Short mmCIF file of C-alpha atoms in Angstrom, two decimals:
data_model
loop_
_atom_site.label_atom_id
_atom_site.label_comp_id
_atom_site.label_asym_id
_atom_site.label_seq_id
_atom_site.Cartn_x
_atom_site.Cartn_y
_atom_site.Cartn_z
CA UNK R 1 -13.48 -115.82 -64.54
CA UNK R 2 -10.84 -113.91 -62.49
CA UNK R 3 -9.07 -112.90 -65.22
CA UNK R 4 -12.24 -111.19 -66.64
CA UNK R 5 -13.04 -109.18 -63.54
CA UNK R 6 -9.43 -108.07 -63.62
CA UNK R 7 -9.56 -106.78 -67.09
CA UNK R 8 -13.34 -105.07 -66.69
CA UNK R 9 -11.43 -102.97 -63.56
CA UNK R 10 -8.58 -101.99 -65.68
CA UNK R 11 -11.28 -100.52 -68.42
CA UNK R 12 -13.47 -98.83 -66.16
CA UNK R 13 -10.08 -97.02 -64.56
CA UNK R 14 -8.72 -96.08 -68.19
CA UNK R 15 -12.23 -94.68 -69.26
CA UNK R 16 -12.39 -92.53 -65.97
CA UNK R 17 -8.86 -91.06 -66.58
CA UNK R 18 -9.65 -90.26 -70.02
CA UNK R 19 -12.88 -88.48 -69.25
CA UNK R 20 -11.33 -86.75 -66.39
CA UNK R 21 -8.60 -85.38 -68.28
CA UNK R 22 -11.06 -84.74 -71.18
CA UNK R 23 -13.09 -82.47 -68.58
CA UNK R 24 -10.03 -80.45 -67.53
CA UNK R 25 -8.91 -79.83 -70.99
CA UNK R 26 -12.52 -78.59 -71.73
CA UNK R 27 -12.62 -76.20 -68.77
CA UNK R 28 -8.92 -75.05 -68.77
CA UNK R 29 -8.45 -71.14 -68.56
CA UNK R 30 -7.19 -69.18 -71.62
CA UNK R 31 -4.59 -66.15 -71.11
CA UNK R 32 -3.58 -63.74 -73.96
CA UNK R 33 -1.08 -60.75 -74.06
CA UNK R 34 -1.79 -58.52 -76.87
CA UNK R 35 0.09 -55.10 -77.52
CA UNK R 36 -1.47 -52.21 -79.90
CA UNK R 37 1.75 -52.01 -81.95
CA UNK R 38 5.24 -54.24 -82.02
CA UNK R 39 6.78 -51.90 -84.12
CA UNK R 40 7.46 -48.66 -82.02
CA UNK R 41 10.05 -46.03 -81.54
CA UNK R 42 12.00 -45.51 -78.67
CA UNK R 43 10.02 -42.56 -76.99
CA UNK R 44 6.67 -44.12 -78.09
CA UNK R 45 4.47 -45.45 -75.27
CA UNK R 46 2.73 -48.34 -76.49
CA UNK R 47 -0.07 -50.39 -74.30
CA UNK R 48 0.32 -54.09 -72.89
CA UNK R 49 -3.05 -56.05 -72.17
CA UNK R 50 -3.08 -59.32 -70.55
CA UNK R 51 -6.49 -61.02 -70.35
CA UNK R 52 -7.86 -64.22 -68.64
CA UNK R 53 -11.08 -65.81 -69.03
CA UNK R 54 -11.45 -66.71 -65.21
CA UNK R 55 -11.62 -64.09 -62.23
CA UNK R 56 -8.77 -63.65 -60.07
CA UNK R 57 -7.10 -61.24 -57.78
CA UNK R 58 -4.71 -58.09 -59.34
CA UNK R 59 -1.51 -59.48 -57.78
CA UNK R 60 -1.71 -62.60 -59.64
CA UNK R 61 0.92 -61.26 -62.35
CA UNK R 62 4.02 -59.33 -61.46
CA UNK R 63 5.21 -56.96 -64.29
CA UNK R 64 8.66 -55.84 -62.56
CA UNK R 65 10.15 -58.63 -64.65
CA UNK R 66 9.69 -55.84 -67.39
CA UNK R 67 11.81 -53.15 -65.51
CA UNK R 68 15.00 -54.25 -67.42
CA UNK R 69 13.77 -53.41 -70.90
CA UNK R 70 10.71 -51.04 -70.58
CA UNK R 71 9.58 -48.04 -68.61
CA UNK R 72 6.23 -48.88 -66.69
CA UNK R 73 3.23 -46.60 -65.95
CA UNK R 74 0.90 -47.69 -63.30
CA UNK R 75 -0.93 -51.15 -64.11
CA UNK R 76 -4.66 -50.75 -64.29
CA UNK R 77 -6.99 -53.90 -63.45
CA UNK R 78 -10.30 -54.57 -64.00
CA UNK R 79 -12.76 -58.17 -63.78
CA UNK R 80 -15.85 -58.66 -65.00
CA UNK R 81 -18.87 -61.23 -64.60
CA UNK R 82 -20.79 -61.80 -67.71
CA UNK R 83 -24.22 -64.12 -68.13
CA UNK R 84 -24.85 -65.26 -71.95
CA UNK R 85 -27.75 -67.73 -72.95
CA UNK R 86 -27.85 -68.84 -69.16
CA UNK R 87 -24.21 -69.58 -69.30
CA UNK R 88 -21.76 -67.65 -66.74
CA UNK R 89 -18.24 -66.21 -67.87
CA UNK R 90 -15.76 -64.21 -66.18
CA UNK R 91 -12.49 -62.09 -67.46
CA UNK R 92 -9.73 -60.52 -65.75
CA UNK R 93 -8.02 -57.72 -67.51
CA UNK R 94 -4.44 -55.66 -67.01
CA UNK R 95 -3.64 -52.95 -68.79
CA UNK R 96 -0.17 -51.31 -68.82
CA UNK R 97 1.72 -48.34 -70.55
CA UNK R 98 5.22 -49.44 -71.84
CA UNK R 99 8.20 -47.39 -73.08
CA UNK R 100 11.36 -48.81 -74.40
CA UNK R 101 14.58 -47.82 -72.69
CA UNK R 102 16.87 -49.02 -75.55
CA UNK R 103 16.47 -49.40 -79.46
CA UNK R 104 16.76 -53.21 -80.78
CA UNK R 105 14.76 -56.16 -80.33
CA UNK R 106 12.60 -56.46 -76.96
CA UNK R 107 10.77 -59.20 -75.35
CA UNK R 108 7.98 -59.24 -73.43
CA UNK R 109 8.06 -62.50 -71.93
CA UNK R 110 5.06 -65.29 -71.17
CA UNK R 111 3.12 -64.92 -67.93
CA UNK R 112 1.60 -67.61 -66.16
CA UNK R 113 -1.74 -67.59 -64.26
CA UNK R 114 -2.99 -70.58 -62.47
CA UNK R 115 -1.23 -72.87 -65.07
CA UNK R 116 -2.51 -70.63 -68.04
CA UNK R 117 0.53 -69.07 -69.94
CA UNK R 118 0.43 -66.41 -72.48
CA UNK R 119 2.64 -66.14 -75.57
CA UNK R 120 5.70 -64.13 -75.45
CA UNK R 121 5.80 -60.93 -77.75
CA UNK R 122 8.79 -59.24 -79.74
CA UNK R 123 8.98 -55.77 -80.04
CA UNK R 124 10.91 -53.87 -82.62
CA UNK R 125 12.28 -50.85 -81.40
CA UNK R 126 13.71 -47.91 -83.51
CA UNK R 127 15.58 -44.57 -82.60
CA UNK R 128 13.53 -41.44 -83.57
CA UNK R 129 14.24 -39.16 -85.97
CA UNK R 130 11.97 -36.34 -85.83
CA UNK R 131 11.96 -35.57 -81.84
CA UNK R 132 12.44 -31.94 -80.60
CA UNK R 133 15.66 -30.82 -79.38
CA UNK R 134 16.39 -30.45 -75.77
CA UNK R 135 16.90 -26.57 -75.77
CA UNK R 136 13.39 -26.26 -77.89
CA UNK R 137 11.76 -27.69 -74.86
CA UNK R 138 13.50 -26.14 -71.95
CA UNK R 139 16.96 -24.36 -71.16
CA UNK R 140 18.83 -22.96 -68.12
CA UNK R 141 20.74 -19.90 -67.94
CA UNK R 142 23.27 -19.14 -65.26
CA UNK R 143 25.59 -16.25 -64.30
CA UNK R 144 28.07 -16.03 -61.40
CA UNK R 145 28.78 -12.65 -60.36
CA UNK R 146 32.47 -13.50 -59.11
CA UNK R 147 34.78 -16.41 -59.47
CA UNK R 148 37.83 -15.42 -57.20
CA UNK R 149 36.72 -15.05 -53.58
CA UNK R 150 38.34 -14.58 -50.12
CA UNK R 151 37.23 -16.53 -47.00
CA UNK R 152 33.97 -15.17 -45.64
CA UNK R 153 33.30 -13.43 -49.09
CA UNK R 154 30.05 -14.06 -51.22
CA UNK R 155 29.17 -14.22 -54.57
CA UNK R 156 25.76 -14.33 -56.19
CA UNK R 157 24.46 -16.85 -58.65
CA UNK R 158 21.73 -15.83 -60.63
CA UNK R 159 19.64 -19.03 -62.70
CA UNK R 160 17.02 -18.81 -64.86
CA UNK R 161 14.73 -22.04 -66.02
CA UNK R 162 13.14 -21.46 -69.47
CA UNK R 163 10.26 -24.10 -69.89
CA UNK R 164 9.32 -23.79 -73.53
CA UNK R 165 6.83 -27.11 -73.38
CA UNK R 166 3.19 -26.76 -71.94
CA UNK R 167 4.02 -27.22 -68.32
CA UNK R 168 0.75 -28.97 -68.08
CA UNK R 169 2.47 -31.88 -69.94
CA UNK R 170 5.39 -32.30 -67.87
CA UNK R 171 5.67 -35.34 -65.76
CA UNK R 172 7.83 -36.19 -62.82
CA UNK R 173 9.79 -32.51 -62.93
CA UNK R 174 12.86 -32.55 -60.45
CA UNK R 175 15.22 -29.73 -59.86
CA UNK R 176 18.98 -30.20 -58.87
CA UNK R 177 19.93 -27.25 -56.40
CA UNK R 178 23.31 -25.53 -57.14
CA UNK R 179 25.98 -27.18 -54.77
CA UNK R 180 29.81 -27.69 -54.42
CA UNK R 181 30.85 -30.59 -57.07
CA UNK R 182 31.77 -33.87 -54.47
CA UNK R 183 30.31 -31.97 -51.35
CA UNK R 184 33.45 -29.52 -50.94
CA UNK R 185 33.30 -28.38 -47.73
CA UNK R 186 35.29 -25.01 -49.12
CA UNK R 187 32.28 -23.13 -50.48
CA UNK R 188 28.63 -23.08 -49.16
CA UNK R 189 25.39 -22.71 -51.04
CA UNK R 190 22.10 -20.89 -49.80
CA UNK R 191 19.03 -19.67 -51.19
CA UNK R 192 18.64 -15.68 -51.51
CA UNK R 193 14.89 -15.34 -51.12
CA UNK R 194 12.17 -17.45 -52.99
CA UNK R 195 11.84 -18.38 -56.82
CA UNK R 196 9.82 -16.18 -58.73
CA UNK R 197 7.83 -17.70 -61.59
CA UNK R 198 5.96 -16.07 -64.58
CA UNK R 199 5.33 -16.16 -67.76
CA UNK R 200 6.89 -14.33 -71.13
CA UNK R 201 6.67 -14.26 -74.85
CA UNK R 202 9.99 -14.99 -76.30
CA UNK R 203 10.30 -15.04 -80.01
CA UNK R 204 6.27 -15.40 -80.26
CA UNK R 205 6.47 -18.44 -77.82
CA UNK R 206 4.55 -18.48 -74.50
CA UNK R 207 7.22 -19.86 -72.28
CA UNK R 208 7.34 -20.01 -68.21
CA UNK R 209 10.17 -18.60 -66.29
CA UNK R 210 11.51 -19.56 -62.96
CA UNK R 211 14.15 -17.35 -61.79
CA UNK R 212 16.39 -18.07 -58.35
CA UNK R 213 19.14 -16.49 -56.79
CA UNK R 214 21.91 -18.37 -54.68
CA UNK R 215 24.57 -17.21 -51.95
CA UNK R 216 27.96 -18.81 -52.79
CA UNK R 217 30.03 -18.10 -49.68
CA UNK R 218 33.64 -19.35 -49.50
CA UNK R 219 34.72 -20.83 -46.32
CA UNK R 220 38.35 -22.12 -46.95
CA UNK R 221 41.19 -21.39 -49.34
CA UNK R 222 41.72 -23.84 -52.37
CA UNK R 223 40.23 -24.52 -55.64
CA UNK R 224 36.34 -25.76 -56.10
CA UNK R 225 33.78 -26.21 -58.73
CA UNK R 226 30.25 -25.25 -58.12
CA UNK R 227 27.46 -26.95 -60.06
CA UNK R 228 24.73 -24.76 -61.00
CA UNK R 229 21.13 -25.64 -61.18
CA UNK R 230 19.93 -28.67 -62.90
CA UNK R 231 16.53 -29.92 -64.07
CA UNK R 232 14.93 -33.23 -65.82
CA UNK R 233 11.40 -34.14 -66.54
CA UNK R 234 9.16 -35.72 -69.09
CA UNK R 235 7.16 -34.07 -71.66
CA UNK R 236 3.69 -35.91 -72.92
CA UNK R 237 3.93 -35.49 -76.78
CA UNK R 238 0.71 -36.64 -78.56
CA UNK R 239 0.06 -37.15 -82.37
CA UNK R 240 -3.58 -36.42 -83.12
CA UNK R 241 -2.79 -37.47 -86.77
CA UNK R 242 -1.29 -41.08 -86.12
CA UNK R 243 -3.04 -41.36 -82.84
CA UNK R 244 0.63 -41.95 -81.02
CA UNK R 245 1.75 -40.63 -77.53
CA UNK R 246 5.60 -40.01 -77.05
CA UNK R 247 7.36 -39.29 -73.89
CA UNK R 248 10.05 -37.06 -74.32
CA UNK R 249 13.07 -36.79 -71.65
CA UNK R 250 14.30 -33.49 -70.56
CA UNK R 251 17.80 -33.68 -69.39
CA UNK R 252 19.53 -30.52 -68.33
CA UNK R 253 23.01 -30.64 -66.84
CA UNK R 254 24.19 -28.24 -64.27
CA UNK R 255 26.52 -25.81 -65.64
CA UNK R 256 30.10 -25.83 -63.88
CA UNK R 257 32.00 -23.22 -62.45
CA UNK R 258 35.46 -22.91 -61.33
CA UNK R 259 35.70 -20.87 -57.84
CA UNK R 260 39.18 -20.00 -56.56
CA UNK R 261 39.50 -18.88 -52.93
CA UNK R 262 42.48 -17.19 -51.80
CA UNK R 263 44.31 -17.44 -48.83
CA UNK R 264 43.67 -14.53 -46.08
CA UNK R 265 46.89 -12.17 -45.73
CA UNK R 266 49.06 -12.99 -42.80
CA UNK R 267 48.96 -9.27 -42.03
CA UNK R 268 45.12 -8.85 -41.16
CA UNK R 269 43.78 -9.66 -37.74
CA UNK R 270 40.55 -9.94 -36.45
CA UNK R 271 38.00 -8.93 -37.37
CA UNK R 272 38.45 -10.26 -41.17
CA UNK R 273 36.58 -8.22 -43.31
CA UNK R 274 36.84 -8.88 -47.10
CA UNK R 275 35.12 -6.97 -49.72
CA UNK R 276 35.21 -4.33 -52.54
CA UNK R 277 33.64 -1.78 -50.51
CA UNK R 278 32.82 -0.82 -47.00
CA UNK R 279 30.43 2.20 -46.18
CA UNK R 280 30.18 2.93 -42.60
CA UNK R 281 28.35 6.20 -41.40
CA UNK R 282 27.00 7.38 -38.15
CA UNK R 283 24.45 10.14 -36.71
CA UNK R 284 24.04 11.65 -33.37
CA UNK R 285 20.49 11.70 -32.23
CA UNK R 286 18.67 13.43 -29.08
CA UNK R 287 16.00 11.49 -27.57
CA UNK R 288 13.42 13.27 -29.83
CA UNK R 289 15.20 11.69 -32.58
CA UNK R 290 16.44 15.18 -33.73
CA UNK R 291 19.96 15.23 -35.05
CA UNK R 292 22.45 16.62 -32.17
CA UNK R 293 24.90 17.74 -34.48
CA UNK R 294 23.85 18.36 -38.54
CA UNK R 295 26.16 17.19 -41.06
CA UNK R 296 29.50 18.52 -39.94
CA UNK R 297 30.51 19.31 -36.48
CA UNK R 298 30.24 22.72 -35.31
CA UNK R 299 32.55 25.17 -33.33
CA UNK R 300 30.05 25.00 -30.25
CA UNK R 301 30.15 22.12 -27.80
CA UNK R 302 26.75 20.26 -27.83
CA UNK R 303 25.25 20.08 -24.13
CA UNK R 304 23.28 17.41 -22.38
CA UNK R 305 21.73 17.63 -18.83
CA UNK R 306 21.81 14.92 -16.60
CA UNK R 307 19.73 12.16 -17.37
CA UNK R 308 19.38 13.14 -20.89
CA UNK R 309 19.64 10.55 -23.67
CA UNK R 310 22.07 10.51 -26.74
CA UNK R 311 21.98 8.02 -29.18
CA UNK R 312 24.83 7.01 -31.59
CA UNK R 313 23.34 5.52 -34.76
CA UNK R 314 25.72 3.58 -36.62
CA UNK R 315 25.13 1.78 -39.77
CA UNK R 316 27.57 -0.60 -42.11
CA UNK R 317 27.49 -2.01 -45.42
CA UNK R 318 30.12 -4.42 -46.74
CA UNK R 319 29.72 -5.47 -50.10
CA UNK R 320 29.63 -9.48 -50.38
CA UNK R 321 29.21 -10.45 -46.85
CA UNK R 322 26.46 -11.99 -45.08
CA UNK R 323 25.00 -10.86 -41.80
CA UNK R 324 26.69 -13.77 -39.88
CA UNK R 325 30.24 -12.67 -40.99
CA UNK R 326 29.83 -8.66 -40.44
CA UNK R 327 32.21 -7.44 -37.15
CA UNK R 328 30.66 -6.67 -33.95
CA UNK R 329 31.14 -2.77 -33.41
CA UNK R 330 31.94 -2.55 -29.22
CA UNK R 331 32.82 0.91 -28.24
CA UNK R 332 34.22 1.82 -24.43
CA UNK R 333 32.65 5.13 -23.42
CA UNK R 334 33.91 7.09 -20.65
CA UNK R 335 32.23 6.42 -17.08
CA UNK R 336 30.19 9.55 -17.19
CA UNK R 337 27.95 8.10 -19.64
CA UNK R 338 26.06 4.84 -19.21
CA UNK R 339 25.86 2.81 -22.61
CA UNK R 340 22.73 0.74 -23.70
CA UNK R 341 23.72 -1.09 -27.17
CA UNK R 342 20.83 -2.44 -28.88
CA UNK R 343 21.03 -5.42 -30.94
CA UNK R 344 21.80 -4.97 -34.56
CA UNK R 345 19.38 -5.17 -36.98
CA UNK R 346 20.29 -6.20 -40.94
CA UNK R 347 18.13 -5.27 -43.69
CA UNK R 348 18.67 -6.52 -47.29
CA UNK R 349 19.22 -3.68 -49.70
CA UNK R 350 17.61 -3.31 -53.08
CA UNK R 351 21.08 -4.07 -54.90
CA UNK R 352 21.28 -7.45 -52.82
CA UNK R 353 23.74 -6.18 -50.14
CA UNK R 354 22.91 -6.10 -46.19
CA UNK R 355 22.89 -3.01 -44.41
CA UNK R 356 23.65 -3.26 -40.53
CA UNK R 357 22.20 -0.69 -37.85
CA UNK R 358 23.40 -0.52 -34.65
CA UNK R 359 22.00 1.88 -31.93
CA UNK R 360 24.21 3.10 -28.84
CA UNK R 361 22.04 4.74 -26.20
CA UNK R 362 24.09 6.88 -23.95
CA UNK R 363 22.72 8.03 -20.59
CA UNK R 364 24.66 11.51 -19.03
CA UNK R 365 25.50 10.72 -15.47
CA UNK R 366 28.12 13.00 -14.53
CA UNK R 367 28.79 16.83 -14.92
CA UNK R 368 31.79 17.73 -17.38
CA UNK R 369 33.20 17.77 -20.32
CA UNK R 370 33.44 14.34 -22.14
CA UNK R 371 35.07 13.07 -25.28
CA UNK R 372 32.97 10.45 -27.13
CA UNK R 373 35.65 7.79 -28.99
CA UNK R 374 36.07 7.50 -32.58
CA UNK R 375 35.56 4.16 -34.36
CA UNK R 376 38.09 2.61 -36.84
CA UNK R 377 37.46 -0.44 -38.91
CA UNK R 378 39.96 -1.96 -40.50
CA UNK R 379 39.38 -4.32 -43.78
CA UNK R 380 40.91 -5.89 -46.90
CA UNK R 381 40.40 -4.54 -50.30
CA UNK R 382 39.76 -7.44 -52.53
CA UNK R 383 39.79 -5.40 -55.83
CA UNK R 384 43.13 -3.79 -55.04
CA UNK R 385 44.48 -6.52 -52.57
CA UNK R 386 45.41 -4.03 -49.86
CA UNK R 387 44.60 -3.11 -46.39
CA UNK R 388 42.20 -0.16 -45.74
CA UNK R 389 40.76 1.81 -42.79
CA UNK R 390 37.09 3.18 -42.35
CA UNK R 391 36.83 5.69 -39.37
CA UNK R 392 33.83 7.51 -37.46
CA UNK R 393 34.66 10.61 -35.83
CA UNK R 394 34.05 10.84 -32.18
CA UNK R 395 32.14 13.65 -30.23
CA UNK R 396 33.06 16.10 -27.78
CA UNK R 397 30.04 16.90 -25.35
CA UNK R 398 29.38 19.13 -22.01
CA UNK R 399 27.16 17.34 -19.45
CA UNK R 400 25.60 20.04 -17.23
CA UNK R 401 23.29 19.61 -13.97
CA UNK R 402 19.77 19.23 -14.25
CA UNK R 403 18.02 22.72 -13.66
CA UNK R 404 15.08 22.11 -11.14
CA UNK R 405 13.34 25.04 -10.29
CA UNK R 406 11.56 25.08 -7.15
CA UNK R 407 8.04 26.67 -6.57
CA UNK R 408 8.19 29.31 -4.13
CA UNK R 409 5.66 28.06 -0.76
CA UNK R 410 3.54 31.27 0.18
CA UNK R 411 3.87 31.63 3.92
CA UNK R 412 1.14 33.43 5.56
CA UNK R 413 2.21 36.55 7.38
CA UNK R 414 0.78 36.40 11.16
CA UNK R 415 -1.32 39.91 11.33
CA UNK R 416 -0.63 41.80 14.21
CA UNK R 417 -2.74 41.65 17.32
CA UNK R 418 -5.54 44.43 17.42
CA UNK R 419 -5.46 46.95 20.31
CA UNK R 420 -7.45 46.87 23.39
CA UNK R 421 -9.29 49.76 24.07
CA UNK R 422 -10.52 50.23 27.74
CA UNK R 423 -12.42 53.47 27.01
CA UNK R 424 -16.18 53.51 27.21
CA UNK R 425 -18.17 55.45 25.16
CA UNK R 426 -18.31 55.14 20.94
CA UNK R 427 -14.93 53.59 20.91
CA UNK R 428 -16.20 49.96 21.97
CA UNK R 429 -18.44 50.43 18.92
CA UNK R 430 -15.64 51.71 16.64
CA UNK R 431 -13.52 48.94 17.72
CA UNK R 432 -16.02 46.17 16.97
CA UNK R 433 -16.69 47.68 13.49
CA UNK R 434 -12.86 47.52 12.89
CA UNK R 435 -12.61 44.11 13.90
CA UNK R 436 -15.34 42.87 11.75
CA UNK R 437 -13.69 44.55 8.92
CA UNK R 438 -10.41 43.01 9.81
CA UNK R 439 -12.05 39.47 9.83
CA UNK R 440 -13.82 39.75 6.74
CA UNK R 441 -10.48 40.89 5.17
CA UNK R 442 -8.37 37.89 6.32
CA UNK R 443 -11.35 35.77 5.62
CA UNK R 444 -11.30 37.01 1.96
CA UNK R 445 -7.27 36.47 1.68
CA UNK R 446 -7.56 33.16 2.78
CA UNK R 447 -10.05 32.25 0.02
CA UNK R 448 -7.91 33.77 -2.63
CA UNK R 449 -4.76 31.95 -1.52
CA UNK R 450 -6.37 29.03 -1.79
CA UNK R 451 -7.58 29.56 -5.38
CA UNK R 452 -4.31 30.67 -6.40
CA UNK R 453 -3.23 27.20 -4.73
CA UNK R 454 -5.52 25.16 -6.61
CA UNK R 455 -4.36 27.03 -9.82
CA UNK R 456 -0.72 26.66 -9.23
CA UNK R 457 -1.73 22.79 -8.30
CA UNK R 458 -3.49 22.42 -11.50
CA UNK R 459 -0.87 23.71 -14.01
CA UNK R 460 1.85 21.71 -11.96
CA UNK R 461 -0.61 18.61 -12.61
CA UNK R 462 -1.00 19.13 -16.51
CA UNK R 463 2.85 19.67 -17.03
CA UNK R 464 3.22 16.25 -15.15
CA UNK R 465 0.20 14.69 -16.88
CA UNK R 466 1.92 15.70 -20.33
CA UNK R 467 5.28 13.88 -19.23
CA UNK R 468 3.53 11.04 -18.11
CA UNK R 469 1.59 10.49 -21.41
CA UNK R 470 5.21 11.14 -23.18
CA UNK R 471 6.44 8.08 -20.99
CA UNK R 472 3.66 5.86 -21.38
CA UNK R 473 3.73 6.56 -25.14
CA UNK R 474 7.39 5.65 -25.28
CA UNK R 475 6.99 2.77 -23.32
CA UNK R 476 4.01 1.26 -25.13
CA UNK R 477 6.28 1.55 -28.39
CA UNK R 478 9.52 -0.10 -26.68
CA UNK R 479 11.46 3.11 -27.30
CA UNK R 480 14.39 2.23 -25.17
CA UNK R 481 16.06 5.57 -26.03
CA UNK R 482 13.12 7.73 -25.00
CA UNK R 483 12.26 5.71 -22.15
CA UNK R 484 16.22 6.11 -20.73
CA UNK R 485 15.55 9.95 -21.40
CA UNK R 486 11.90 10.39 -19.93
CA UNK R 487 12.18 8.28 -16.71
CA UNK R 488 14.76 10.39 -14.65
CA UNK R 489 12.84 13.49 -15.44
CA UNK R 490 9.53 11.97 -14.65
CA UNK R 491 11.04 10.34 -11.58
CA UNK R 492 11.80 14.20 -10.28
CA UNK R 493 8.43 14.98 -10.54
CA UNK R 494 7.12 11.88 -8.72
CA UNK R 495 8.99 13.00 -5.74
CA UNK R 496 7.59 12.29 -2.68
CA UNK R 497 5.47 9.79 -3.63
CA UNK R 498 5.51 5.93 -2.88
CA UNK R 499 9.07 4.96 -2.77
CA UNK R 500 8.59 1.27 -3.07
CA UNK R 501 6.93 2.07 -6.49
CA UNK R 502 9.82 4.07 -7.41
CA UNK R 503 12.37 1.36 -6.95
CA UNK R 504 9.98 -1.23 -8.82
CA UNK R 505 10.36 1.21 -11.59
CA UNK R 506 13.97 1.74 -11.50
CA UNK R 507 14.43 -2.20 -11.23
CA UNK R 508 12.14 -2.60 -14.42
CA UNK R 509 14.35 -0.21 -16.47
CA UNK R 510 17.24 -1.97 -15.30
CA UNK R 511 15.78 -5.31 -16.48
CA UNK R 512 14.94 -3.78 -20.01
CA UNK R 513 18.68 -2.51 -20.10
CA UNK R 514 19.84 -6.03 -19.55
CA UNK R 515 17.66 -7.39 -22.12
CA UNK R 516 18.85 -4.89 -24.68
CA UNK R 517 22.36 -6.65 -23.89
CA UNK R 518 21.33 -10.10 -23.79
CA UNK R 519 21.40 -12.43 -27.22
CA UNK R 520 17.73 -13.05 -26.72
CA UNK R 521 15.53 -13.25 -29.84
CA UNK R 522 12.40 -12.76 -27.63
CA UNK R 523 10.81 -9.39 -27.40
CA UNK R 524 10.98 -7.19 -23.88
CA UNK R 525 7.75 -7.24 -22.32
CA UNK R 526 6.56 -3.64 -21.28
CA UNK R 527 3.54 -4.58 -19.45
CA UNK R 528 4.84 -4.39 -16.46
CA UNK R 529 6.56 -1.08 -16.75
CA UNK R 530 3.44 0.44 -18.13
CA UNK R 531 1.36 -0.95 -14.75
CA UNK R 532 4.04 0.69 -12.62
CA UNK R 533 4.01 3.80 -14.23
CA UNK R 534 0.25 4.18 -14.06
CA UNK R 535 0.41 3.19 -10.80
CA UNK R 536 2.81 5.84 -9.54
CA UNK R 537 1.29 8.57 -11.53
CA UNK R 538 -2.08 8.13 -9.85
CA UNK R 539 -0.80 8.21 -6.33
CA UNK R 540 -0.70 10.63 -3.74
CA UNK R 541 2.09 12.68 -2.31
CA UNK R 542 3.18 10.73 1.29
CA UNK R 543 3.16 14.40 3.18
CA UNK R 544 1.99 15.28 6.68
CA UNK R 545 -0.62 17.65 6.57
CA UNK R 546 0.11 20.80 9.08
CA UNK R 547 -3.03 21.78 10.86
CA UNK R 548 -3.54 25.58 9.90
CA UNK R 549 -5.21 27.42 12.81
CA UNK R 550 -6.66 30.86 12.37
CA UNK R 551 -4.77 33.54 14.54
CA UNK R 552 -6.25 34.27 17.80
CA UNK R 553 -8.47 37.48 18.08
#
């Protein structure tokens, strides 16, 4: 009886286990991996689809295992829930674009999701035989102006990228800027302006051209290698006949240039200026911007008045040098002149070279004859390998005192006292008549003098207003040369007014001059000086008014 019970229990357990295993096998998920073609070329793109009849998350499959043999696109994932005849079913699907890295037999391994596995797939990859050549898709042209330099000297590297493929089909374009090989420190490369992109038809093909110019500057002597512009991208090429898509890589290796940087000659001192051509010129300008001396020096000595401004405008162009390597032209002038040197201004010429303009404003302070010094600039001719000298002539001037004309002040003449007549008769009446006529004449003279004084005052006020307008205009334009020239003359016109305001104006002009000397990049603020000038011009003379009494009768 006991044995029968044990046998029945064992039989029941076996039946339950069999039912459970059958139920699990009946409801197990299926996982498939399929490709649209298992025979492809190396440049061909094909699709891999992985399908699971169960709803899961997108990160259930890790596709990084394929990176060893394939280039991978961005995986896409979709899941769906379907009802058919009252039954519910779910699917999850991954889609991935692949491109073989090499030729031969490549294997897509098996994937596993929740215990379900897909079958491995073998891909046969063959070489492409009908792909276009690299130069039919894109090419780079590079030219270097010079391959032999001296320290601080520069050469111009011109690059042109010609893209013959449709730029809309380019993927992952990469530009490799020119640089010294292995980051050698003897030469530096910098962009010269912005890249210029445009379209052009070459041999009947519409191409895209990108032009770029670079400056190659030598820093230390030695032999170096310059790598020009490089470019890489992928062209998407679709075949409508076969329905295939190919990714054609573009790899344009940079062209290399050998550069020799010669040593600086031992005989040369600072400033070190290597160039094949140096152009040094000057102009002497008055405060009105007119040339003080025409093209050549005349026999007569130019003259200035004390307080007048003279500007020496120097221009310097050095072929092959960048602004940071231009020399500082500092000149010592006689004490009879006060010098204000403005900051050098650099401008790039149409030929690509830089032009430096330096203005030295000289204010005449002392009377006498003055010799303005010449300027000599020693430089090294890199074409002839010899020392050269560029010079600017000096100038002899004569400084004269300011001719200040004083307006004569009319002093009224005191009339003689009338005689007193003590005789009686008609003489008292005649005397009264003459006195009345004398008083009338005196009143007429006083009115005429007042009108004349008003006219003189109006004329003087008009002249002062014109000078004030000129000064305000110069300050508004921040024209330091004109300000230096006009302020002394204008302050003479303002003589007798508020001395505190005059001192503030002189201090503000001194602050402007200090700003010209400084290395600050900020612009001088002219608002304070404008306010002071307007305030002083509108103020009145500080002068005691004398009481004028009519002479007693």
